[in-house]
Short mmCIF file of C-alpha atoms (C1' of nucleotides) in Angstrom, two decimals:
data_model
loop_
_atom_site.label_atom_id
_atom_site.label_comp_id
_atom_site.label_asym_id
_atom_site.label_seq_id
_atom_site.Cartn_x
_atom_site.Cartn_y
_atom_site.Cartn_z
CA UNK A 27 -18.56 28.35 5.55
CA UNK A 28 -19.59 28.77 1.93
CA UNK A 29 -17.16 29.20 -1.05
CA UNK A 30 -14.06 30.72 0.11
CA UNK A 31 -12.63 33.87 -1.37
CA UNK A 32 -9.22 31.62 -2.75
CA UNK A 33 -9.29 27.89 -3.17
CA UNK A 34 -8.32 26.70 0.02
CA UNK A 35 -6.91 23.30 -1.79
CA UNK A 36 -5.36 22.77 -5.36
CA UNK A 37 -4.09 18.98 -6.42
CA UNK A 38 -0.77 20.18 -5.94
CA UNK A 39 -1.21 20.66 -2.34
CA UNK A 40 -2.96 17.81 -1.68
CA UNK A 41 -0.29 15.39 -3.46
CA UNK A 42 2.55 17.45 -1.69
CA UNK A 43 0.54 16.64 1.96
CA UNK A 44 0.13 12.88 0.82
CA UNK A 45 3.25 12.53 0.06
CA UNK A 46 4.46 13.93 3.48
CA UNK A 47 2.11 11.71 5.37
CA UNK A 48 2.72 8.48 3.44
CA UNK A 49 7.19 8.95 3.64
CA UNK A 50 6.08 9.76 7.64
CA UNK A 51 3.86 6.96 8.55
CA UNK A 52 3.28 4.50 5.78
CA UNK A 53 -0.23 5.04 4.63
CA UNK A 54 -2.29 8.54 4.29
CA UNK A 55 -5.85 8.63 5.14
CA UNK A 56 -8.72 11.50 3.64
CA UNK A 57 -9.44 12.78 7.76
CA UNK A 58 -5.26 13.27 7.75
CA UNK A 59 -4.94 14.56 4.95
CA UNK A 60 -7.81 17.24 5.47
CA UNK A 61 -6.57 18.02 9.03
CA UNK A 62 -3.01 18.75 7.52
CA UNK A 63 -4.12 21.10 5.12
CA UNK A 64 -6.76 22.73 7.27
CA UNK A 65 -10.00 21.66 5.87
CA UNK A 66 -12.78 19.11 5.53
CA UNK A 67 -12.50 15.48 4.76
CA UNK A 68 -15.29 15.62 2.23
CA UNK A 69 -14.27 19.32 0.40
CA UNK A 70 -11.32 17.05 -0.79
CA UNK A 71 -13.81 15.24 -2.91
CA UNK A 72 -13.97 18.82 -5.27
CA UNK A 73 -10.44 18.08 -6.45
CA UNK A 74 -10.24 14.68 -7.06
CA UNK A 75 -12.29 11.75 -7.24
CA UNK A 76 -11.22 9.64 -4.73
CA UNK A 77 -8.31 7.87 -3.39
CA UNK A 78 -6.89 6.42 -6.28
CA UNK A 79 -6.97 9.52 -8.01
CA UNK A 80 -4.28 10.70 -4.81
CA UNK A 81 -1.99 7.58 -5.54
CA UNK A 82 -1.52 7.82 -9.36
CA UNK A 83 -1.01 11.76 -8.45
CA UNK A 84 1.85 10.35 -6.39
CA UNK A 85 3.13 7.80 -8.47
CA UNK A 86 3.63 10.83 -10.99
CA UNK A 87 4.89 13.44 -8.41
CA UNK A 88 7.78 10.98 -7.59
CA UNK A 89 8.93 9.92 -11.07
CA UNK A 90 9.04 13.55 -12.50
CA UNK A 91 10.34 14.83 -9.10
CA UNK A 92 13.49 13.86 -10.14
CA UNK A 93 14.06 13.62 -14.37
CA UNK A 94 15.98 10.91 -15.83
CA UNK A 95 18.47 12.62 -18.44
CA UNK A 96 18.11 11.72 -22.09
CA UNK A 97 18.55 7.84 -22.65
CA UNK A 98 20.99 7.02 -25.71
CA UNK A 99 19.03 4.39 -27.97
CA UNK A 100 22.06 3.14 -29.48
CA UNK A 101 23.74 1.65 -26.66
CA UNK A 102 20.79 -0.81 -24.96
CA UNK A 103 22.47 -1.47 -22.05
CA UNK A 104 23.48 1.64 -20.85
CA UNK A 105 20.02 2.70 -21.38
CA UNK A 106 18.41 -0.09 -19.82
CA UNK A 107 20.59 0.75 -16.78
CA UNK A 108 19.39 4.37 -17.00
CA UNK A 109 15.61 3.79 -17.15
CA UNK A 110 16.07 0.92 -14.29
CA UNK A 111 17.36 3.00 -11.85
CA UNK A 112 15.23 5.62 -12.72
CA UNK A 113 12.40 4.01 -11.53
CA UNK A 114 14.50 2.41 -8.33
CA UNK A 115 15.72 5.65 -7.16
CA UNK A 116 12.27 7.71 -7.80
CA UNK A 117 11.34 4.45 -5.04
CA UNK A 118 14.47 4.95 -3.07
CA UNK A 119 12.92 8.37 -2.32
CA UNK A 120 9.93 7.46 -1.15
CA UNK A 121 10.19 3.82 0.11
CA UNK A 122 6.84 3.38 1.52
CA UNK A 123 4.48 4.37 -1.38
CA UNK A 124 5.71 1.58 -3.28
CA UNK A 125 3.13 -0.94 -1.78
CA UNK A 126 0.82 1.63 -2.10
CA UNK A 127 0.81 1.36 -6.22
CA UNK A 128 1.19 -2.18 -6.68
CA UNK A 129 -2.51 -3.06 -7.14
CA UNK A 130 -2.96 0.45 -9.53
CA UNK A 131 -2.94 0.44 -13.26
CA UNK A 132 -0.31 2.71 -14.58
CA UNK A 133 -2.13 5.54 -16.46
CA UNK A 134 -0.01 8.33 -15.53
CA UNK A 135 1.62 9.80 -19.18
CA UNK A 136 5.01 10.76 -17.68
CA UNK A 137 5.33 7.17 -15.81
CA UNK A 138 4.08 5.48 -19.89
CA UNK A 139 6.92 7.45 -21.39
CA UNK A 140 9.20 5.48 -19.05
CA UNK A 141 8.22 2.29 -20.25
CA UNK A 142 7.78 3.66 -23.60
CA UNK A 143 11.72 4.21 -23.55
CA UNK A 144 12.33 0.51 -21.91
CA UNK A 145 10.38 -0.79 -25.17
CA UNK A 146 12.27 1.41 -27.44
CA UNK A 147 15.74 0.29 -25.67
CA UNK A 148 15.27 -3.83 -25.63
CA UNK A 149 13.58 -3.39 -29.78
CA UNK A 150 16.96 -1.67 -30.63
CA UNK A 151 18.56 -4.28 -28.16
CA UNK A 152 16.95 -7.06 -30.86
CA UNK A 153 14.21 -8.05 -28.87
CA UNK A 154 10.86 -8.78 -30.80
CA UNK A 155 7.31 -10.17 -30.74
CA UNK A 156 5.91 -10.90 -27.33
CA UNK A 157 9.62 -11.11 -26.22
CA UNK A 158 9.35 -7.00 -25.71
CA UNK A 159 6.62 -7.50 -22.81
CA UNK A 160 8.32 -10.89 -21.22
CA UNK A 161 11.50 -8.16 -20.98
CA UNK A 162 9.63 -4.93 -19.70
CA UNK A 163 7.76 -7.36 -17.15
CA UNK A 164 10.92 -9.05 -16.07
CA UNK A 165 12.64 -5.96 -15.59
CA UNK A 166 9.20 -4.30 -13.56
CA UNK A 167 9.44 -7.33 -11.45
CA UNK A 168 13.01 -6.68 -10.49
CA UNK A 169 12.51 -3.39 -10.08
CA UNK A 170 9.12 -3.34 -8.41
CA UNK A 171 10.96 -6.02 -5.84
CA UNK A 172 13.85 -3.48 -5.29
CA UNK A 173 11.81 -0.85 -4.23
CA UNK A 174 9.32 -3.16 -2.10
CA UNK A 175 12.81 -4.54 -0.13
CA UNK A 176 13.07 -0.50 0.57
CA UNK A 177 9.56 -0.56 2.46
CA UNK A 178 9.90 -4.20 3.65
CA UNK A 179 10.19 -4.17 8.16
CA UNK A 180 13.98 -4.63 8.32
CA UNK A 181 14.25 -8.05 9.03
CA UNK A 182 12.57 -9.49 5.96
CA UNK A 183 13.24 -13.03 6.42
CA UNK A 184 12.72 -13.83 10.56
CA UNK A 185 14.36 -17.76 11.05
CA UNK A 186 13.25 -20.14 13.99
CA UNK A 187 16.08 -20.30 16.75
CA UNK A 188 17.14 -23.94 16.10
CA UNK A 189 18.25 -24.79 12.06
CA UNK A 190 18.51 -22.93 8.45
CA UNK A 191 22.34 -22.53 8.95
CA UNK A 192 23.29 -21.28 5.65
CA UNK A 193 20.27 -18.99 5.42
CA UNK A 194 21.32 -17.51 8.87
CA UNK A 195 25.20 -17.75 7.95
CA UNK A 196 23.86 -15.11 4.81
CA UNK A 197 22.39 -13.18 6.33
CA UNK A 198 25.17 -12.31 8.73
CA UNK A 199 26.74 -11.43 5.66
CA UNK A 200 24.62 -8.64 4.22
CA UNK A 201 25.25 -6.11 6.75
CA UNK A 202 23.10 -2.84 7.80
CA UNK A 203 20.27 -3.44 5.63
CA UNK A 204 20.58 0.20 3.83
CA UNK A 205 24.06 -0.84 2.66
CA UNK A 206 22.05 -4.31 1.94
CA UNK A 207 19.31 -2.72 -0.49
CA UNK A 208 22.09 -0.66 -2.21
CA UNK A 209 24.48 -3.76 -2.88
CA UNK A 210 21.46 -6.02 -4.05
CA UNK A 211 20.09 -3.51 -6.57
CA UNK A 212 23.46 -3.29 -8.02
CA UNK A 213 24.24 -7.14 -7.81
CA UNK A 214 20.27 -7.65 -9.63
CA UNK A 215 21.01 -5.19 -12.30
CA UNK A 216 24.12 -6.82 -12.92
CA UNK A 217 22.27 -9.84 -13.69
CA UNK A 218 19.32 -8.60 -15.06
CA UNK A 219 21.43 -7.34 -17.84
CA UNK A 220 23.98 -9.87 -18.29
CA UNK A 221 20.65 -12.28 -18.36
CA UNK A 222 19.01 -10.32 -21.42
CA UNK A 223 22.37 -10.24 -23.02
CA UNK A 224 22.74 -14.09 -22.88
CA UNK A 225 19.30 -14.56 -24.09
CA UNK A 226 19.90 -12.38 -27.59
CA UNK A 227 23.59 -14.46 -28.00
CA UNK A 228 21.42 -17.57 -27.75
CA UNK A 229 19.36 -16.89 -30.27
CA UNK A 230 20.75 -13.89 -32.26
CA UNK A 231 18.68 -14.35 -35.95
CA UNK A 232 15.31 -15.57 -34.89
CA UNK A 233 12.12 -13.74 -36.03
CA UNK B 7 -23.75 -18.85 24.21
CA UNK B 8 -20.81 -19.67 26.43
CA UNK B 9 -18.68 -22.48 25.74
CA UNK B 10 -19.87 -24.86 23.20
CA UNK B 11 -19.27 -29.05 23.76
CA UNK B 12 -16.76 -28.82 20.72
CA UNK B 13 -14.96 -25.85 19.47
CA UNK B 14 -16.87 -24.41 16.43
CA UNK B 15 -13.11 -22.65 15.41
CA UNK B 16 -9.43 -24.24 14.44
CA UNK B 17 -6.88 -22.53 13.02
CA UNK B 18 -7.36 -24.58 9.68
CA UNK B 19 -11.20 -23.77 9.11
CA UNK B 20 -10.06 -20.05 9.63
CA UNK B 21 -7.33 -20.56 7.16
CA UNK B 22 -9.36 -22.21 4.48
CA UNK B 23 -12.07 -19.84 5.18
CA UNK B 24 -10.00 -16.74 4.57
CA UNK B 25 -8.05 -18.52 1.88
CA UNK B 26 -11.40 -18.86 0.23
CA UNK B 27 -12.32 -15.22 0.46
CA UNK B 28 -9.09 -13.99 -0.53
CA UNK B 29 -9.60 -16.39 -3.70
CA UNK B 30 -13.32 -14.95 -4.79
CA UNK B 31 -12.76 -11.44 -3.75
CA UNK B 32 -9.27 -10.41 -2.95
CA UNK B 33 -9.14 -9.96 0.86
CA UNK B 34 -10.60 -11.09 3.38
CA UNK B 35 -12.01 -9.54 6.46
CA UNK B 36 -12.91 -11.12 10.49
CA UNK B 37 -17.17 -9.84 9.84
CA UNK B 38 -17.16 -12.01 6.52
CA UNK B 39 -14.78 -14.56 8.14
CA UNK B 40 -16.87 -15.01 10.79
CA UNK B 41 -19.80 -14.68 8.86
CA UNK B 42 -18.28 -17.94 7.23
CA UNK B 43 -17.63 -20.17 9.63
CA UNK B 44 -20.89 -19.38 11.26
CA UNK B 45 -19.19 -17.77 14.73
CA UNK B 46 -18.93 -13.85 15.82
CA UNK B 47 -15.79 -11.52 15.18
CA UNK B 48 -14.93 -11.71 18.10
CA UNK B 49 -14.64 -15.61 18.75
CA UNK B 50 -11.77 -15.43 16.51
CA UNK B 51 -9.38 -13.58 18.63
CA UNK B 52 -9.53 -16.98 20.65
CA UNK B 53 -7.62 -18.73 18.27
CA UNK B 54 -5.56 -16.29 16.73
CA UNK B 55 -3.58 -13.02 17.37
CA UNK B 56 -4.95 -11.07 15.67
CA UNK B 57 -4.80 -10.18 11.17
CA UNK B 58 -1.06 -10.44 10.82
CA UNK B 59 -1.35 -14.12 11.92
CA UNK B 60 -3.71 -15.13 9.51
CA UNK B 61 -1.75 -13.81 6.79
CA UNK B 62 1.45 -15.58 8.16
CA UNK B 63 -1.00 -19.03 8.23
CA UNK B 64 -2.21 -18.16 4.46
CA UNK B 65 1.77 -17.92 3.57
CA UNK B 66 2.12 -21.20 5.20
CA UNK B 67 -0.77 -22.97 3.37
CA UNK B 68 -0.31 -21.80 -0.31
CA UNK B 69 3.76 -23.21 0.25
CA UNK B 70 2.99 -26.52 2.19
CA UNK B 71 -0.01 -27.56 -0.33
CA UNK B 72 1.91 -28.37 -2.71
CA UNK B 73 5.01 -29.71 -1.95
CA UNK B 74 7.76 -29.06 -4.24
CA UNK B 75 10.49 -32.14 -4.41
CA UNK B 76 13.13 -32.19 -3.20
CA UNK B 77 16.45 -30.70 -5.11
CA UNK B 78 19.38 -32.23 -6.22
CA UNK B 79 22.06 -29.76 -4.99
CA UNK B 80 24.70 -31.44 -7.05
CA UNK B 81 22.80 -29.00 -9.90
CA UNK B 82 22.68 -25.78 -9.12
CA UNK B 83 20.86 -24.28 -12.01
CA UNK B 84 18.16 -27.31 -11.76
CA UNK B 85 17.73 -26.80 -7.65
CA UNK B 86 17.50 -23.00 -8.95
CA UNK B 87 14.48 -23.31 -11.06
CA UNK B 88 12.84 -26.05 -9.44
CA UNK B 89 12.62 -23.55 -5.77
CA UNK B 90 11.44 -20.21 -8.30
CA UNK B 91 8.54 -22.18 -9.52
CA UNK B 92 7.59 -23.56 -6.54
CA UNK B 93 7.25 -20.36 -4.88
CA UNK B 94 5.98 -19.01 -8.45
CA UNK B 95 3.21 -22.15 -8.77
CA UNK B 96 2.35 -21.12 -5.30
CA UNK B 97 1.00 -17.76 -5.51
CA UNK B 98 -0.10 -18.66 -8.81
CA UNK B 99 -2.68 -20.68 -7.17
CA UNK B 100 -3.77 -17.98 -5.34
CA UNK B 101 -2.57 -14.93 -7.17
CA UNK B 102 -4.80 -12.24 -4.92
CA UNK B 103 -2.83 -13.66 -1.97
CA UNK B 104 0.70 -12.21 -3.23
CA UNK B 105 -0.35 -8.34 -2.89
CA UNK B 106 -1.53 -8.92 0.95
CA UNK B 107 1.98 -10.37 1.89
CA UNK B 108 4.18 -7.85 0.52
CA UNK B 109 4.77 -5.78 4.16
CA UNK B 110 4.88 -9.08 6.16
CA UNK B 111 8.32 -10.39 7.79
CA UNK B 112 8.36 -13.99 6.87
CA UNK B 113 8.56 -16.54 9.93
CA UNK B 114 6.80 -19.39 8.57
CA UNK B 115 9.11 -22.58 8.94
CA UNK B 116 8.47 -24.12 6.21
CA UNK B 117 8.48 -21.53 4.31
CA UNK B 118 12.35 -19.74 5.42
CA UNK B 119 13.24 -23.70 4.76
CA UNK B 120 12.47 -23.01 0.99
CA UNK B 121 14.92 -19.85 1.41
CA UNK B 122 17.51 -21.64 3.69
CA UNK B 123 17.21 -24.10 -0.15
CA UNK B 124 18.01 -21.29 -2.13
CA UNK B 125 20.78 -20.09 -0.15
CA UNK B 126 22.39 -24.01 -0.16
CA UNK B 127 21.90 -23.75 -3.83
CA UNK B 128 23.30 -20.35 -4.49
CA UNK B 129 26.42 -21.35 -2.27
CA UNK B 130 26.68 -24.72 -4.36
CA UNK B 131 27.08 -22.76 -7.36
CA UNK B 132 29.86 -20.88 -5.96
CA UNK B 133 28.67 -17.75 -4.48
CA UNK B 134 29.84 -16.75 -1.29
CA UNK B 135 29.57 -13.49 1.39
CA UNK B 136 26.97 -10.59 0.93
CA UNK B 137 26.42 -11.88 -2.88
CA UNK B 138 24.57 -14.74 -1.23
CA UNK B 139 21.91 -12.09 0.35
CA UNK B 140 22.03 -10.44 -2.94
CA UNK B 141 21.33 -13.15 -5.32
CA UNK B 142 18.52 -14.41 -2.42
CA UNK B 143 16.85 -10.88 -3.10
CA UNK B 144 17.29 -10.87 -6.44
CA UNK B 145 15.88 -14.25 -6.80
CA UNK B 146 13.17 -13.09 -4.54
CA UNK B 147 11.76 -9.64 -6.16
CA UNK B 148 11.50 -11.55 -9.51
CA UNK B 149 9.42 -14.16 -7.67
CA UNK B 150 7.52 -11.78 -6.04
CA UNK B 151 6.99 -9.36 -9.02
CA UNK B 152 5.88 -12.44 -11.18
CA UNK B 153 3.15 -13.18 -8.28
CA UNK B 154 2.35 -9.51 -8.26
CA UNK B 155 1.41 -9.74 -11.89
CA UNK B 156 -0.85 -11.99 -11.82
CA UNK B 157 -3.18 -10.48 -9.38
CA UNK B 158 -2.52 -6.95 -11.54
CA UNK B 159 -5.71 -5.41 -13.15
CA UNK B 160 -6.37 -7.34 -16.96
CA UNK B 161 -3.96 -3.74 -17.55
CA UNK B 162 -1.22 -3.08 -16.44
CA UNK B 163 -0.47 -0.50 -18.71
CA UNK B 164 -2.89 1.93 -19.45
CA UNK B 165 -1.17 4.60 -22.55
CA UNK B 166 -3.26 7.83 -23.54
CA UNK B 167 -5.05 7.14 -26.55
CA UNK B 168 -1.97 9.56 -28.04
CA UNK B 169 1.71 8.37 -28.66
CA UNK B 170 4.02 5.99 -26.92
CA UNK B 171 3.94 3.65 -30.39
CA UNK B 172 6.58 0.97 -29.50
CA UNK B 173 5.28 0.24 -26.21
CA UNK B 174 1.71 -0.32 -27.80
CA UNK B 175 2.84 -2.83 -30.11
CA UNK B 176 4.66 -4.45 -27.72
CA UNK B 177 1.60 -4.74 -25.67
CA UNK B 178 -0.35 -6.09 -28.72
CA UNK B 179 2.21 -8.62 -29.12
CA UNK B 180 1.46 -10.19 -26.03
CA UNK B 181 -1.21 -12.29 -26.77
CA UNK B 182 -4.12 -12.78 -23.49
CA UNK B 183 -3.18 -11.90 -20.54
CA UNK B 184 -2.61 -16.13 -19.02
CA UNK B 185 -0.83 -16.85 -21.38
CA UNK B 186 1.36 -14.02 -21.06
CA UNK B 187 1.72 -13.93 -17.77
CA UNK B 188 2.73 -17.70 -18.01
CA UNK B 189 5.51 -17.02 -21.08
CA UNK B 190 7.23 -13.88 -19.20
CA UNK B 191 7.94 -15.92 -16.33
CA UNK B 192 9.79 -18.77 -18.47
CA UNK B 193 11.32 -15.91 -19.78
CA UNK B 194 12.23 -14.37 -16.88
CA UNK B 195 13.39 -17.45 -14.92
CA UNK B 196 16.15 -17.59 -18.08
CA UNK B 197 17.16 -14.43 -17.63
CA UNK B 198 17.56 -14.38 -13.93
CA UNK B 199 19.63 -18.03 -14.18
CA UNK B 200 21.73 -16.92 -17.40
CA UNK B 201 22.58 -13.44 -15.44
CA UNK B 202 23.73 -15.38 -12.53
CA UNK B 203 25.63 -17.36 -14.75
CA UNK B 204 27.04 -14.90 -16.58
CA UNK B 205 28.10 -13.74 -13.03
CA UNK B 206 29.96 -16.71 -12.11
CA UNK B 207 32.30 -16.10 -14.86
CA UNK B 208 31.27 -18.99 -17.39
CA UNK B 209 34.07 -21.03 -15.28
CA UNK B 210 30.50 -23.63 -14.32
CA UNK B 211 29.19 -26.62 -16.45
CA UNK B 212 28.03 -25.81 -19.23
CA UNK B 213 24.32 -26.34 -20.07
"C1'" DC C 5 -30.34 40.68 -12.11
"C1'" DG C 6 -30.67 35.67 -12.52
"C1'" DA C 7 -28.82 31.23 -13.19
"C1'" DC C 8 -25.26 28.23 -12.81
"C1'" DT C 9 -20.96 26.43 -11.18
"C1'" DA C 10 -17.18 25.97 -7.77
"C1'" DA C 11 -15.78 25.03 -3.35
"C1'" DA C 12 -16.30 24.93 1.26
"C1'" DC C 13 -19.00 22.57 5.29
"C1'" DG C 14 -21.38 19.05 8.66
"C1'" DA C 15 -23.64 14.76 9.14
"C1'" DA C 16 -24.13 10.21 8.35
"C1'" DA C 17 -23.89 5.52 6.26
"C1'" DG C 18 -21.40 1.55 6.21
"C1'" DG C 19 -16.96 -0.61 6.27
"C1'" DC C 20 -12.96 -2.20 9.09
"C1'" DT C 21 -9.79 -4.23 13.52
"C1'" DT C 22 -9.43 -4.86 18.12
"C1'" DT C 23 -10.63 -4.78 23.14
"C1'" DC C 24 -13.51 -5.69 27.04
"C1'" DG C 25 -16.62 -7.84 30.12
"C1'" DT C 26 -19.86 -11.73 30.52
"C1'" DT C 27 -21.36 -16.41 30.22
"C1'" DT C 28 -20.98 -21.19 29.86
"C1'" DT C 29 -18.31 -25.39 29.63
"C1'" DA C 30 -14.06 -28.45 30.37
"C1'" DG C 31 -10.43 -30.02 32.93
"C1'" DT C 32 -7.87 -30.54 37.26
"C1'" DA C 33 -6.60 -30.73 42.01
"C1'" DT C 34 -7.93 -31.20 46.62
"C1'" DA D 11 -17.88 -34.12 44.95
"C1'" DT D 12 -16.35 -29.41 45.12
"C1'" DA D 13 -13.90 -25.65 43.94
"C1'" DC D 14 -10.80 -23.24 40.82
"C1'" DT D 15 -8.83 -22.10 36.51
"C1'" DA D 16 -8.64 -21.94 31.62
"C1'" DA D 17 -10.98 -22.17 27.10
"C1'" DA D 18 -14.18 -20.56 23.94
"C1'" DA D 19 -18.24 -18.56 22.73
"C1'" DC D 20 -21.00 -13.93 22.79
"C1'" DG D 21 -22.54 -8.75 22.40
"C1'" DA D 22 -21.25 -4.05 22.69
"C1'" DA D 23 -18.43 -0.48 21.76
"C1'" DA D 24 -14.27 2.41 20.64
"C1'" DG D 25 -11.87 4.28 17.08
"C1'" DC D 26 -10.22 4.03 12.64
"C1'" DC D 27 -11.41 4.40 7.52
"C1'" DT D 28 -13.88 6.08 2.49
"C1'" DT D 29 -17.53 8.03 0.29
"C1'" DT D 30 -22.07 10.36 -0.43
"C1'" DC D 31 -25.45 13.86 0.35
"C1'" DG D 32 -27.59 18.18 1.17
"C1'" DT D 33 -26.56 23.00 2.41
"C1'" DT D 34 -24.29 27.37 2.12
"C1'" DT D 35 -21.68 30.92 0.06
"C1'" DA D 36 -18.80 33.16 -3.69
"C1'" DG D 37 -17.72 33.99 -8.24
"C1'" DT D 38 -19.00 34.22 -13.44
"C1'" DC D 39 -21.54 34.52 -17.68
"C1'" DG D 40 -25.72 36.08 -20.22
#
DNA sequence: CGACTAAACGAAAGGCTTTCGTTTTAGTAT
DNA sequence: ATACTAAAACGAAAGCCTTTCGTTTAGTCG
């Protein structure tokens, strides 16, 4: 075929298509992706350099799909609460890329400036030293868990028939599991907060 | 070859054998499994169902090899952070292991007994309906985001050489990456505990 | 006009999981 | 003992996947 006459792929394309394949079926694969936007597996290789380029290209498409309006340094935990459901909700979106990106290092600038803005609201909140990273890692773990729970098969936790009867009694409690995920993010930030609030009362003038 | 005088296969070898491989290299796979035990691919599917099940055994393994004791549920907070390091110390023994589990229902026995603990506990400490489920899942993306971390690239965080100050000094706070990843989870252990605390009302013992 | 780059293509290498049919052995029932 | 069934090995192959390579054509800059 030669050089077409206009680019027959651009990144934007190809990140819009992986997207569409990966909220549709879980995963996204170089001979879909090239079928859905009509061309060859390996002319995908003039755009980008290989798979991982695609999934840090999505892990910025969804976080900037959506902006997160201005967070307000001077009150920590309303801006904590801001920049944590940020990044739950860009997840919420698209539940199943999330176990797509957890082996990735996060290089993507727009995704940095999030975390830049977690670091700038726990320093104001009077966190310090190596404290800042224990924080921002707690608060990924939460939040990295959240959106996992979104892609996790909906029964999560499968018991044997016979025993676990307060496990089982629980679980009869949480109800349809998207009401579930909603109620448990709300219920973790809750404590994720009040947790980092106890922690600076504890030990309000240490260096 | 037919069949041999004794079985060259158990479901153990095949579980330390892809424990093993998931230990030096990440994953493992049936050519180098069977490559391993000395047997062909195909052999396997004697003995097992098929990938899913070995993951399910490896989930089993990494819990039941280390048995954690067993909890005083007169103690909430105690029982708490006994059953979060136990499943913590568990992956951390085989931190390339967490990232293969993440899309996996859990059926294990032994290993919904550690949850069907965590529910008594949460219970003991005075929470009751759908916050059981909640505080379960909070409990449980912490857990699971802590594991996460420690099979993470050396970075996690990768900034453009431009910019994002605060979050770069944070990061050069943290001191090498074990002994960081070792320090956020204490850290994050108090936070989760003194945010369920905090939830409780302060009516509890105090500490 | 010539050289170089960009962007498409087909083919192929080398991975992976799983299925299928075949062969040999073990156990069991008549 | 003889047959029958189940267990456990094998090789081959289907059907996925990512990535590389060489080839072809179109545009661009001297």
């Amino acid at each position: 075929m030669g050089r077409p006459l206009l680019p027959l792929i651009s990144v934007e394309a190809l990140t819009t298509a992986a997207l569409e394949l990966v909220d549709e079926s879980g995963d996204f694969s170089f001979p879909k992706l090239a079928k859905k936007i009509g061309v060859s597996q390996s002319s995908i290789y003039n755009h980008v350099s290989g798979r991982d380029e695609i999934l840090e290209l999505l892990r910025h498409r969804i976080i900037t799909e959506e902006p997160y309006p201005p967070v307000d340094h001077s009150e920590w935990e309303g801006a904590l609460r801001v920049l944590i459901r940020a990044y739950r909700d860009a997840f919420a979106r698209h539940p199943r890329l999330a176990p797509l990106l957890v082996l990735q290092s996060i290089t993507d600038p727009a995704v940095i400036g999030l975390y830049e803005d977690l670091a700038l609201a726990l320093e104001s909140a009077g966190f310090s030293g190596r404290d800042v990273v224990a924080a921002i890692s707690t608060i990924d773990s939460f939040a990295l868990g959240a959106a996992l729970d979104l892609a996790a098969p909906e029964v999560v936790w499968d018991p044997p028939a016979e025993g676990y009867p307060t496990l089982k009694r629980a679980l009869g409690n949480a109800g349809p599991s998207e009401e579930r995920g909603g109620h448990a993010f709300d219920f973790g930030l809750d404590v994720v907060i009040g947790g980092l609030r106890a922690k600076l009362g504890g030990q309000e003038t240490r260096a």
